[in-house]
XYZ file of C-alpha atoms in Angstrom:
378
model
C 150.208 51.946 70.800
C 152.289 49.382 72.688
C 155.342 48.300 70.735
C 156.058 44.627 70.146
C 157.769 42.511 72.769
C 161.272 41.658 71.584
C 163.571 38.719 72.252
C 166.939 40.125 73.325
C 170.065 37.970 73.412
C 172.393 39.137 76.212
C 175.879 38.100 75.104
C 178.165 38.432 78.122
C 181.923 38.512 78.664
C 181.195 38.735 82.411
C 178.248 37.197 84.254
C 177.579 35.595 87.654
C 178.210 31.843 87.664
C 178.982 29.073 90.139
C 182.685 29.746 89.423
C 182.506 33.523 90.009
C 179.161 34.222 91.754
C 179.528 38.023 91.819
C 181.301 38.597 88.510
C 179.240 41.036 86.439
C 176.237 41.011 88.762
C 175.490 44.528 87.486
C 175.037 42.966 84.015
C 172.595 40.464 85.467
C 170.607 43.358 86.944
C 170.521 45.065 83.537
C 169.137 41.859 82.011
C 166.474 41.630 84.711
C 165.466 45.233 84.024
C 165.090 44.559 80.295
C 163.018 41.452 81.132
C 160.270 43.706 82.515
C 159.134 44.330 78.924
C 160.987 41.853 76.754
C 161.966 38.214 76.551
C 165.632 37.916 77.551
C 168.072 35.055 77.086
C 171.428 35.651 78.755
C 174.448 33.522 77.777
C 177.967 33.172 79.143
C 180.932 30.788 78.866
C 183.482 30.224 81.635
C 186.226 27.777 82.544
C 185.661 25.571 85.605
C 188.993 24.195 86.829
C 187.203 21.303 88.561
C 185.605 19.883 85.413
C 186.760 16.979 83.307
C 183.834 17.299 80.874
C 182.135 20.374 79.416
C 178.486 21.015 80.260
C 175.702 23.579 79.928
C 173.431 24.689 82.754
C 170.105 26.462 82.268
C 168.223 28.509 84.836
C 165.490 31.136 85.005
C 165.843 33.974 87.498
C 163.612 37.043 87.660
C 162.335 36.466 84.143
C 165.749 35.936 82.526
C 166.524 32.624 80.841
C 170.217 32.022 81.547
C 172.458 29.576 79.697
C 175.992 29.102 81.021
C 178.532 26.774 79.437
C 181.146 25.466 81.857
C 184.319 24.317 80.125
C 187.087 22.102 81.441
C 190.554 23.742 81.447
C 192.658 23.548 78.286
C 196.452 23.841 78.219
C 196.518 25.232 74.692
C 195.336 28.809 74.069
C 194.170 27.745 70.626
C 192.075 24.931 72.097
C 190.609 27.264 74.741
C 189.591 29.860 72.142
C 188.175 27.176 69.849
C 186.014 25.593 72.546
C 184.886 28.979 73.877
C 183.712 29.925 70.394
C 182.076 26.517 69.939
C 180.301 26.868 73.309
C 178.939 30.319 72.478
C 177.685 28.990 69.127
C 175.926 26.137 70.932
C 174.304 28.544 73.405
C 173.146 30.824 70.593
C 171.610 27.818 68.822
C 169.795 26.908 72.054
C 168.449 30.463 72.271
C 166.227 30.022 69.223
C 164.898 33.004 67.309
C 165.880 36.393 68.709
C 165.566 39.982 67.480
C 168.879 41.549 68.441
C 171.991 41.255 70.574
C 172.942 43.164 73.712
C 176.711 42.849 74.270
C 178.088 43.257 77.777
C 181.789 44.075 78.065
C 182.594 44.507 74.391
C 185.741 42.367 74.349
C 185.892 39.494 73.640
C 182.226 38.563 73.020
C 181.771 41.583 70.767
C 183.639 39.545 68.151
C 180.739 37.068 68.152
C 178.187 39.892 67.953
C 180.073 41.315 64.989
C 179.855 37.933 63.260
C 176.122 37.708 63.965
C 175.632 41.141 62.418
C 177.669 40.303 59.306
C 176.315 36.799 58.690
C 172.862 36.878 60.367
C 171.967 40.589 60.001
C 171.413 40.868 63.756
C 171.993 44.404 65.090
C 173.743 44.841 68.425
C 174.256 47.427 71.122
C 177.055 47.414 73.703
C 176.866 48.082 77.435
C 180.294 48.883 78.844
C 181.537 48.875 82.441
C 185.278 48.260 82.074
C 187.586 50.505 84.127
C 190.425 49.324 81.890
C 189.364 51.912 79.299
C 190.062 54.719 81.746
C 193.287 56.608 81.196
C 196.020 55.642 82.235
C 194.853 52.002 82.568
C 194.030 51.863 78.843
C 197.737 51.808 77.989
C 197.813 48.206 79.259
C 195.365 46.976 76.594
C 196.945 44.719 73.988
C 197.238 45.837 70.372
C 194.988 43.015 69.146
C 192.290 43.887 71.708
C 192.397 47.554 70.723
C 192.303 46.731 66.996
C 189.276 44.447 67.349
C 187.518 46.711 69.880
C 187.684 49.668 67.483
C 185.964 47.636 64.791
C 183.364 46.219 67.198
C 182.351 49.643 68.570
C 182.204 51.216 65.123
C 179.867 48.503 63.813
C 177.529 48.588 66.814
C 174.223 50.442 66.651
C 174.793 52.066 70.039
C 177.518 52.046 72.701
C 176.155 52.469 76.226
C 178.848 53.087 78.862
C 177.535 53.481 82.392
C 178.818 57.068 82.567
C 179.695 59.997 80.329
C 183.203 59.890 81.773
C 183.695 56.339 80.509
C 182.304 57.361 77.116
C 184.837 60.207 76.865
C 187.707 57.910 77.807
C 186.634 55.318 75.247
C 186.403 57.963 72.517
C 189.784 59.402 73.527
C 191.515 56.057 72.972
C 189.947 55.669 69.540
C 186.816 53.617 70.183
C 184.510 55.550 67.859
C 180.817 54.738 67.922
C 177.284 56.003 68.474
C 177.443 56.710 72.213
C 174.390 56.774 74.456
C 175.367 56.358 78.152
C 172.928 54.401 80.335
C 173.740 54.025 84.060
C 173.638 50.978 86.279
C 170.331 49.757 87.634
C 169.065 49.712 91.230
C 166.326 47.457 92.554
C 164.427 50.200 94.355
C 162.025 47.620 95.821
C 164.976 46.012 97.627
C 166.897 49.211 98.380
C 164.678 51.647 100.256
C 164.915 53.747 103.454
C 164.526 52.142 106.857
C 164.435 53.775 110.255
C 167.832 53.296 111.928
C 168.613 53.149 115.603
C 170.212 56.413 116.719
C 173.405 54.878 118.126
C 176.117 54.055 117.450
C 177.193 56.135 114.457
C 177.537 53.448 111.752
C 179.774 53.471 108.672
C 179.832 50.772 105.994
C 182.179 49.962 103.131
C 181.258 47.161 100.696
C 183.474 46.265 97.744
C 185.890 43.734 96.275
C 188.413 45.039 98.868
C 191.124 45.204 96.227
C 193.456 47.759 97.804
C 194.919 49.183 94.578
C 191.374 49.963 93.457
C 189.404 50.639 96.649
C 192.221 52.023 98.858
C 191.128 50.026 101.896
C 194.310 50.818 103.843
C 193.546 54.520 103.418
C 190.063 53.958 104.852
C 191.490 52.100 107.840
C 194.008 54.883 108.495
C 191.083 57.317 108.744
C 189.011 54.967 110.904
C 191.858 54.988 113.434
C 192.000 58.803 113.397
C 188.211 58.963 113.785
C 188.536 57.373 117.237
C 190.026 60.649 118.492
C 186.846 62.514 117.469
C 184.002 59.975 117.796
C 184.876 57.295 120.366
C 181.605 55.392 119.947
C 181.075 54.255 116.346
C 180.862 51.053 114.297
C 182.598 50.447 110.974
C 181.663 47.470 108.783
C 184.317 46.369 106.286
C 182.533 43.972 103.933
C 183.861 42.101 100.924
C 186.157 39.371 99.703
C 188.603 38.183 102.385
C 188.547 41.163 104.779
C 190.955 39.275 107.066
C 193.756 40.251 104.689
C 193.673 43.628 106.484
C 193.899 42.224 110.023
C 197.613 42.966 110.325
C 197.088 46.570 109.239
C 194.211 46.932 111.708
C 196.345 45.526 114.521
C 199.300 47.740 113.583
C 197.045 50.806 113.732
C 195.576 49.539 117.043
C 192.007 50.202 115.995
C 189.607 49.474 118.852
C 188.093 46.050 118.011
C 184.720 47.279 119.326
C 184.663 49.873 116.521
C 185.230 47.550 113.551
C 183.616 44.410 112.160
C 185.075 42.354 109.290
C 182.496 40.536 107.174
C 183.140 38.340 104.128
C 181.144 38.587 100.901
C 177.382 38.716 101.427
C 174.315 38.150 99.206
C 172.838 41.171 97.454
C 169.792 41.419 99.744
C 172.119 41.647 102.752
C 173.914 44.572 101.112
C 170.586 46.404 101.333
C 170.237 45.540 105.031
C 173.697 46.805 105.975
C 173.358 50.020 103.963
C 169.857 50.703 105.337
C 171.179 50.406 108.888
C 174.162 52.697 108.369
C 174.544 56.451 108.684
C 177.023 56.677 105.827
C 178.318 54.518 103.006
C 182.007 55.056 102.296
C 183.942 54.480 99.050
C 187.531 55.775 98.916
C 188.469 54.429 95.478
C 191.457 55.439 93.381
C 189.370 55.005 90.215
C 185.787 54.028 89.311
C 183.143 54.230 86.596
C 179.731 54.458 88.278
C 179.617 52.129 91.308
C 176.249 50.412 91.782
C 176.565 50.498 95.539
C 176.643 54.311 95.632
C 173.337 54.404 93.753
C 171.957 51.703 96.052
C 172.960 53.778 99.079
C 171.019 56.722 97.649
C 167.998 54.432 97.226
C 168.302 53.528 100.921
C 168.439 57.189 101.888
C 171.951 56.650 103.257
C 174.465 59.440 102.795
C 177.612 58.695 100.817
C 181.230 59.776 101.019
C 183.013 58.913 97.769
C 186.027 60.045 95.816
C 185.448 62.313 92.841
C 186.715 59.851 90.235
C 185.268 58.486 86.994
C 181.566 59.163 86.489
C 180.596 59.347 90.150
C 180.006 63.120 90.078
C 177.525 62.763 87.185
C 174.958 61.298 89.588
C 175.701 62.862 92.970
C 173.174 65.558 93.980
C 174.053 68.211 96.505
C 173.188 67.187 100.046
C 173.480 63.446 99.414
C 176.923 63.314 101.019
C 180.423 64.418 100.074
C 182.628 64.001 97.017
C 186.273 64.268 97.984
C 189.636 63.976 96.185
C 191.094 60.483 95.938
C 193.756 59.589 98.529
C 192.857 62.644 100.638
C 192.542 61.121 104.110
C 192.077 64.509 105.786
C 188.980 65.252 103.675
C 187.617 61.789 104.391
C 188.027 62.282 108.128
C 186.436 65.741 108.044
C 183.481 64.455 105.985
C 182.797 61.638 108.443
C 182.882 64.092 111.354
C 180.472 66.430 109.523
C 177.937 63.694 108.781
C 178.067 62.447 112.366
C 177.528 66.012 113.583
C 174.530 66.585 111.316
C 172.487 63.938 113.106
C 169.314 62.613 111.489
C 169.254 62.592 107.677
C 166.163 64.480 106.517
C 166.626 63.681 102.799
C 165.870 59.946 102.884
C 162.665 60.150 100.819
C 164.226 62.594 98.359
C 167.251 60.342 97.899
C 165.096 57.280 97.283
C 162.962 59.136 94.752
C 166.082 60.306 92.934
C 167.293 56.712 92.652
C 163.868 55.549 91.504
C 163.666 58.221 88.812
C 167.160 57.639 87.432
C 168.161 54.028 88.139
C 165.073 51.884 88.711
C 164.482 48.778 86.604
C 161.615 50.542 84.839
C 163.752 53.573 83.932
C 166.654 51.492 82.624
C 164.314 49.151 80.721
C 162.721 52.131 78.956
C 166.138 53.549 78.035
C 167.350 50.291 76.492
C 163.997 49.659 74.792
C 164.257 52.920 72.871
C 167.648 51.859 71.517
C 166.415 48.383 70.616
C 163.521 49.815 68.612
C 165.761 52.360 66.891
C 168.246 49.609 66.011
C 165.445 47.542 64.488
C 163.803 50.548 62.789
C 160.582 50.003 64.732
C 158.692 53.281 65.079
């Protein structure tokens, strides 16, 4: 028997908006997955420095009703917190009747979910993506955030980090709860294998380009060394303000014919670049479970990534190489190996793996089971 269609309130600390278009886009994709079977209203509040008057904007994208409150800047922290709370209350009122709450990034909006559970008897689950819970970064969390986060996780029906590694780190710092990891989602209708031209050997890196996180300078050091082994190749460096690395590129004297710098691109273009590459490269110092690795698998594109966070939980043998962080020699050797292997014969297998584990349908089913359990619906 088909279970009832629920109305799920996505309560988001992060979410794409006109202020930060890519912030929490993985949360948006989770909401779109849930919308395959349920009614979803997704709400978010953010400060817009250009405003002189607060306003609310409503949209509907891929089946998700989205309400975003844009607030003018406030000089007082008290005023900012007051108007943020007031805005979330207004958005919840606009949502109408809903069955339960799905919190994304437990702090600070988990405080509101906790209130809804206490005063409205609305159960909530938490999806968590925050690298700040990883040791040693967790030592930077404030005492008040840790105190409230412990209470929020304990009172939730389920806590769903995107990896087992993140779950272990959260438990280790005292965030006790009912853990049920659910990974990020991949649109396997957008990310699928395409036939690539044989030459040149093409490498792509797509990220925020934050060097302390993604170790972009380390990648560029290896790209320069690669010229001694593979003279004819193309490396795409894609993300926010890639020109910040121009000086480093010039200092290394990387052949300009071998490298292209591209600013942030829409999600569908990510698919195009990954589909037309021989390898996707991520040389991060720390991670949870990067969406773009899973999307590369869906495209049948091999991956070289560092063995950090939860990446190794979803990295089948033959899909590329997991290497130690900061190890430029291993990165260079892995690139040379993939170039030497020639045509990738696992494209269909890689796509099927992504479809089985990360498709919208798979993730929707996983969350649905937790919703029904939370609501005691058999």
